[in-house]
Tab-separated table of C-alpha atoms and ligand atoms in Angstrom:
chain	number	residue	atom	x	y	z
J	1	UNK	CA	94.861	134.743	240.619
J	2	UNK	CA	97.840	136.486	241.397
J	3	UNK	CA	101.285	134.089	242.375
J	4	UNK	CA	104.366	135.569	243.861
J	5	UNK	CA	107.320	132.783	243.337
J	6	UNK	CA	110.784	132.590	244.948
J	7	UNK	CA	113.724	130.697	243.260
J	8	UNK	CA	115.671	130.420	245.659
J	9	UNK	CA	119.371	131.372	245.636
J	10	UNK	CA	120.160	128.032	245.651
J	11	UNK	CA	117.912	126.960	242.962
J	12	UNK	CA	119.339	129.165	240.401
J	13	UNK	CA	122.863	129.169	241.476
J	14	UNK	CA	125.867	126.570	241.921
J	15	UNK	CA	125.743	128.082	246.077
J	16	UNK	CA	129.437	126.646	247.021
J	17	UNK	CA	130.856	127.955	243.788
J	18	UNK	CA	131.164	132.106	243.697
J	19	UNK	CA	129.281	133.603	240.494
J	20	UNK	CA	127.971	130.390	239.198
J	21	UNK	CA	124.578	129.793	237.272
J	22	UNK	CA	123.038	126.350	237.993
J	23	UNK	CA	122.038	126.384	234.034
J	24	UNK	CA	120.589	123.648	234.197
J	25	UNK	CA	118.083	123.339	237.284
J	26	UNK	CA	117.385	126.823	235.691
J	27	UNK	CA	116.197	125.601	232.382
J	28	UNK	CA	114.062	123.211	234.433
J	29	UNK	CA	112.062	125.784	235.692
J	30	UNK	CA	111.678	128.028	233.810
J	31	UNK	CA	110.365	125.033	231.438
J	32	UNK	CA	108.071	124.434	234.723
J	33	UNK	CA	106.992	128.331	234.612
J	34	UNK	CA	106.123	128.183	230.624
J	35	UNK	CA	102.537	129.299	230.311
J	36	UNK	CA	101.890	130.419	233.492
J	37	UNK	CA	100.373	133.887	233.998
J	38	UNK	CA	99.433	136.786	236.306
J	39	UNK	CA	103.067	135.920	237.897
J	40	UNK	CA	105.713	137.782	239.762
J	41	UNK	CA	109.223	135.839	240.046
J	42	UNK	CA	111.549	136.668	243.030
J	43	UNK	CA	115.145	135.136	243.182
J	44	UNK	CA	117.235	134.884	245.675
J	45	UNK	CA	121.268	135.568	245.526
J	46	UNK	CA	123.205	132.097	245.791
J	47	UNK	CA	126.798	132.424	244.637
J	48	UNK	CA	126.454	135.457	243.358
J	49	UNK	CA	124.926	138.223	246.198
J	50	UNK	CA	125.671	136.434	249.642
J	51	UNK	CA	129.684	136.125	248.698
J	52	UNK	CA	129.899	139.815	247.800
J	53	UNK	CA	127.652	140.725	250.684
J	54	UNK	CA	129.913	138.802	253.156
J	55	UNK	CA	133.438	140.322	252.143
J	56	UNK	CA	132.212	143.803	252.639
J	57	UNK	CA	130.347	142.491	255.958
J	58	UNK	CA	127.084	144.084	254.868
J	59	UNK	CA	124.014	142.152	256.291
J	60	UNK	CA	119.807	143.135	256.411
J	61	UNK	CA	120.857	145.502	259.833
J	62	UNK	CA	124.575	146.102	259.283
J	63	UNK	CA	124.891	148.770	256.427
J	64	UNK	CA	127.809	150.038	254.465
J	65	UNK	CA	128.744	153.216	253.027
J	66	UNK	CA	131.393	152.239	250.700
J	67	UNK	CA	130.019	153.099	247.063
J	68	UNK	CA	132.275	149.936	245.983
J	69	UNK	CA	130.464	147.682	247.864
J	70	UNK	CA	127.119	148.594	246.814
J	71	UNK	CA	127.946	148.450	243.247
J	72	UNK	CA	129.733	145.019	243.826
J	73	UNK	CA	126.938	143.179	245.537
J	74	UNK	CA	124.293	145.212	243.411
J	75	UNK	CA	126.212	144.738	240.190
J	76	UNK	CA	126.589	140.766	241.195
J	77	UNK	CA	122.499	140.700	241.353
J	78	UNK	CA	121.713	142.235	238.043
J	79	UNK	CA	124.360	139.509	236.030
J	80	UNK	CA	122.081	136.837	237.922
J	81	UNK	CA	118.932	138.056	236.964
J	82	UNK	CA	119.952	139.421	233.499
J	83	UNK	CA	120.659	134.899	233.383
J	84	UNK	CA	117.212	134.336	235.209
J	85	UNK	CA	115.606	136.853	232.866
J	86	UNK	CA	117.002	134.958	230.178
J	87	UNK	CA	116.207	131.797	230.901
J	88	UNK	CA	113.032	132.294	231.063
J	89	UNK	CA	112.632	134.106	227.977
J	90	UNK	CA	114.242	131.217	225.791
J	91	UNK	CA	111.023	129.249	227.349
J	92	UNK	CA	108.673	132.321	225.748
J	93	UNK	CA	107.764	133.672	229.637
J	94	UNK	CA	107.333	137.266	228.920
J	95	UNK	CA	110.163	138.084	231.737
J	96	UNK	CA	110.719	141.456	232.177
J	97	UNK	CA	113.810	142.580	235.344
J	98	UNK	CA	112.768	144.782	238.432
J	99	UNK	CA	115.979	145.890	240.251
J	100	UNK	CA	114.967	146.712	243.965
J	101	UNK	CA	117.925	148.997	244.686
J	102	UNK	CA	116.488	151.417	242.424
J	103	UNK	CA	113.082	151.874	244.153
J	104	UNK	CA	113.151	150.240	247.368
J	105	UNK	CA	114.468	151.745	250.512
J	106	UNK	CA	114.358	151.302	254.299
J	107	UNK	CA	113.782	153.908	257.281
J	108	UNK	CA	115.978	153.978	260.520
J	109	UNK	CA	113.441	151.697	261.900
J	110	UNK	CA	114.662	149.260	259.367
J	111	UNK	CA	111.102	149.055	257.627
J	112	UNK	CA	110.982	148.020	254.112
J	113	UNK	CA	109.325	150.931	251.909
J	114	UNK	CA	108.927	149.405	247.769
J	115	UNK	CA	106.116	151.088	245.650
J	116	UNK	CA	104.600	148.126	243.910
J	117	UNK	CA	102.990	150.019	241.381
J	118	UNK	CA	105.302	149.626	238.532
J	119	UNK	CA	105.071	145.753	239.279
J	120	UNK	CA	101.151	145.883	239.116
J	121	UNK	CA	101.575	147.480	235.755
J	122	UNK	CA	103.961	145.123	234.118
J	123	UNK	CA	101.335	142.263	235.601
J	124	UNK	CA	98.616	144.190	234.107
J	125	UNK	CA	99.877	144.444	230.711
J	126	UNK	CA	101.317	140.193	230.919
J	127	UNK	CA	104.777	140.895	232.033
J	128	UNK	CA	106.910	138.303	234.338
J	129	UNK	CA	108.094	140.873	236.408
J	130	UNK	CA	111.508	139.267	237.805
J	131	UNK	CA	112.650	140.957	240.775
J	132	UNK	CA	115.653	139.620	243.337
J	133	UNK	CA	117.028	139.715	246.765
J	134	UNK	CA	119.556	143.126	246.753
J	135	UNK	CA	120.531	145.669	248.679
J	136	UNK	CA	118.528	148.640	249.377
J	137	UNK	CA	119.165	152.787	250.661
J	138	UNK	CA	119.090	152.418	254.338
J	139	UNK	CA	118.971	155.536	256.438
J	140	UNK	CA	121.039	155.834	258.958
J	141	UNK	CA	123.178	152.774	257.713
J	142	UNK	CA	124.112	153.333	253.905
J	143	UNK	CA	122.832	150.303	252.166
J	144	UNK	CA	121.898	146.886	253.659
J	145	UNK	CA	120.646	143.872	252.398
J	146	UNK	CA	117.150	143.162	251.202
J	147	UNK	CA	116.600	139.360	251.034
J	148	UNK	CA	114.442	137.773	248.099
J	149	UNK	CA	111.840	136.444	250.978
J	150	UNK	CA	111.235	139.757	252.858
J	151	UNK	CA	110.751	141.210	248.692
J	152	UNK	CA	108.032	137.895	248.422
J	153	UNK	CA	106.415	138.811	251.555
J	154	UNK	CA	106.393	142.445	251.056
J	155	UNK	CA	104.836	142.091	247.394
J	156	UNK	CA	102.446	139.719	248.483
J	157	UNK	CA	100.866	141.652	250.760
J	158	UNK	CA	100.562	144.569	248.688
J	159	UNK	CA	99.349	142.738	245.077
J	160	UNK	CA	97.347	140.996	247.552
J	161	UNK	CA	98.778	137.705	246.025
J	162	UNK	CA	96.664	134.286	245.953
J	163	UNK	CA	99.157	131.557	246.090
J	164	UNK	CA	102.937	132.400	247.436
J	165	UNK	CA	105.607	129.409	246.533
J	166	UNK	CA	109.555	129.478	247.440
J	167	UNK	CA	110.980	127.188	245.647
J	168	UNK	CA	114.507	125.832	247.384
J	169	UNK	CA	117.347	123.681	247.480
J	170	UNK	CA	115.357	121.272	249.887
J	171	UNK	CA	112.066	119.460	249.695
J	172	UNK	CA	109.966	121.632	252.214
J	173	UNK	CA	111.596	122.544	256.069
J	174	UNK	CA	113.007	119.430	257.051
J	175	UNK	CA	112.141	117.906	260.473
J	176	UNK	CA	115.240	116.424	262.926
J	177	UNK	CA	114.766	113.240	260.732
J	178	UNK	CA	115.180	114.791	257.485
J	179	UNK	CA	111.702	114.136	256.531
J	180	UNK	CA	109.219	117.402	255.013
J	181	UNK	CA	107.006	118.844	257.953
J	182	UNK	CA	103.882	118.912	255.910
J	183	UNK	CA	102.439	122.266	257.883
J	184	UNK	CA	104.254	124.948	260.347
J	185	UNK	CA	101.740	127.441	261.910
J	186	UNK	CA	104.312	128.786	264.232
J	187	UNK	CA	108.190	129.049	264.470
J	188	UNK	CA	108.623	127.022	267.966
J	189	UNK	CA	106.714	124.195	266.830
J	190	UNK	CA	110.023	123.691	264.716
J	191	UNK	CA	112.413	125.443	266.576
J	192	UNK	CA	114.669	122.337	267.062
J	193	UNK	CA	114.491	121.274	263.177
J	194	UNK	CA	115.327	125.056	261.790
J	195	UNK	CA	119.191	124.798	261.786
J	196	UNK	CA	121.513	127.619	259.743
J	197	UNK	CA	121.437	127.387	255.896
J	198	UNK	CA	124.823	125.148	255.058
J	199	UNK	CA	126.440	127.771	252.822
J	200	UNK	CA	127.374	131.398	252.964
J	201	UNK	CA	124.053	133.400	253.747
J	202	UNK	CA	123.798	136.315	254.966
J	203	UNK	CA	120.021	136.518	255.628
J	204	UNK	CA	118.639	134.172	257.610
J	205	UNK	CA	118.847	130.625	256.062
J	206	UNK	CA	115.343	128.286	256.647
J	207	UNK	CA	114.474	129.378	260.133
J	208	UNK	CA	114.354	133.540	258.489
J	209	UNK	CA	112.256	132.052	255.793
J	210	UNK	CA	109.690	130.304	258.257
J	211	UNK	CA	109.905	133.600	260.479
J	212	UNK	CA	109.235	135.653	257.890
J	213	UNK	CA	106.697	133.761	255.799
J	214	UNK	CA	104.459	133.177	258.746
J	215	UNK	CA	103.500	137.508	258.950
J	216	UNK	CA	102.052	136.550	255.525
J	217	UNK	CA	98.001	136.589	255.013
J	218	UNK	CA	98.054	133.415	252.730
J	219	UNK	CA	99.720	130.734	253.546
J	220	UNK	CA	103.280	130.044	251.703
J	221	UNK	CA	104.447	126.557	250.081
J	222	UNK	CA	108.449	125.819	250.685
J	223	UNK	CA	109.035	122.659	248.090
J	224	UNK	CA	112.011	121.472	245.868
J	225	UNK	CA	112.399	122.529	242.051
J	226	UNK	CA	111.048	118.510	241.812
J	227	UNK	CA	107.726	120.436	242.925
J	228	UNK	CA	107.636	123.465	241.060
J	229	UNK	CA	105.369	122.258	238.065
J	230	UNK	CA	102.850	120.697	240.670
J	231	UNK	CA	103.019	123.798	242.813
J	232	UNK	CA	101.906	126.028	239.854
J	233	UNK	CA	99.201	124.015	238.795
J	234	UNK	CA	97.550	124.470	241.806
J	235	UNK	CA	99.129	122.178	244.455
J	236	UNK	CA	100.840	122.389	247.800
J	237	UNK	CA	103.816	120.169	248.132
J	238	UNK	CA	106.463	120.768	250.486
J	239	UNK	CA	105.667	122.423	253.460
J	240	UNK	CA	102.992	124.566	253.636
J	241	UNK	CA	103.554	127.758	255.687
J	242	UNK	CA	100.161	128.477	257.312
J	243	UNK	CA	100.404	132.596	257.645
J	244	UNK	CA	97.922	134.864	259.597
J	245	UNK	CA	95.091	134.162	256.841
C	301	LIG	O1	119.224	134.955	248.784
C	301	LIG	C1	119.964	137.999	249.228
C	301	LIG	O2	118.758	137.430	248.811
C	301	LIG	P1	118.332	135.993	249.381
C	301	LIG	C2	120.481	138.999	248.216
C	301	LIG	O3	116.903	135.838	248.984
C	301	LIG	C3	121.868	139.449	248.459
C	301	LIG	O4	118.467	136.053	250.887
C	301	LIG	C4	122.282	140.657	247.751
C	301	LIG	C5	122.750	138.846	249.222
């Protein structure tokens, strides 16, 4: 039984303040995680990719060339999940880093291209693999980014994951009442609701999430870090995301 989680950028990070671990909110769940196997952990970039990613205007379809960029957004990703890595560890998860930039890569078409096979290994032999939004070789546009839910939905598919949770700042996608929709099984049911994410974010905020989650074969939970330890034991709180399956 095979889970792919996202913690989401804004999860794991202070969002509003630039290179800042939420320590705390961290600790929680990776205290949630504890014991929990045949897991792969995606996170997403908070305060520490989406600021860097802004200043040198790089997005998922606008690229960059500039070597100092890439190494500045890049290099901002690996401090955050050298923290998540760590954080889990001090909670005896057997966390292990993946760093997409060095084996993922798009076509001009834009399509993502990540061999999972070095993923299915570390699974295999009872790694965590923990893997995060970054940016990835693009041709034709230098390097754009590569956002923690397209990585979720890509290495779902291929593991041919089970259960798929993102676990986010918010309580499941919020209707135009504030209250959790309980199911979405296409994006203009909740067109209205889907508003931009509040802080910088250069991929897509909730209504990107939705968009992409719903290409999935399984269905995807979105629920709050309150959630995480009933999501992994089997539940669905939040919002469930109903996917082709
Ligand atoms: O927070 C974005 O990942 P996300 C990663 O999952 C970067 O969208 C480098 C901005």
């Amino acid at each position: 039984m095979t889970t792919v989680l996202k913690l989401g950028g804004s999860v794991v990070t202070e969002k509003d303040r630039p290179e800042t671990v939420a320590e705390e909110r961290l600790d929680r769940c990776a205290a949630a995680i504890e014991g929990t196997g045949d897991l792969v952990v995606v996170h997403g970039g908070g305060s520490f990719g989406h600021h860097h990613a802004s200043r040198h205007g790089v997005t998922a379809a606008a690229g960059s060339h500039d070597a100092a960029a890439a190494v500045d957004i890049h290099g901002a990703m690996k401090r955050l999940n050298d923290a998540v890595v760590a954080a889990l560890g001090r909670h005896g998860v057997p966390a292990v880093p993946v760093h997409p930039f060095s084996a993922g890569t798009r076509d001009a078409d834009g399509a993502l291209e990540f061999p999972h096979g070095q993923v299915e290994t570390m699974l295999g032999e009872g790694f965590v693999p923990v893997a995060h939004g970054d940016i990835v070789s693009h041709a034709g546009e230098g390097v754009t980014i590569l956002s923690g839910d397209e990585l979720v939905a890509h290495l779902a598919a291929a593991l041919a994951a089970d259960r798929v949770g993102l676990c986010s700042g918010v309580p499941g996608v919020l209707d135009a009442d504030g209250e959790v929709i309980d199911r979405i099984d296409a994006v203009d049911e909740v067109a209205g609701a889907l508003g931009d994410s509040d802080a910088t974010d250069v991929t897509g905020g909730m209504a990107g999430k939705v968009r992409t989650l719903l290409e999935l074969p399984v269905g995807a939970s979105i629920f709050g870090p309150d959630d995480l330890a009933a999501f992994l034991a089997g539940g669905t709180p939040g919002t469930l995301v109903a996917g082709d399956g």
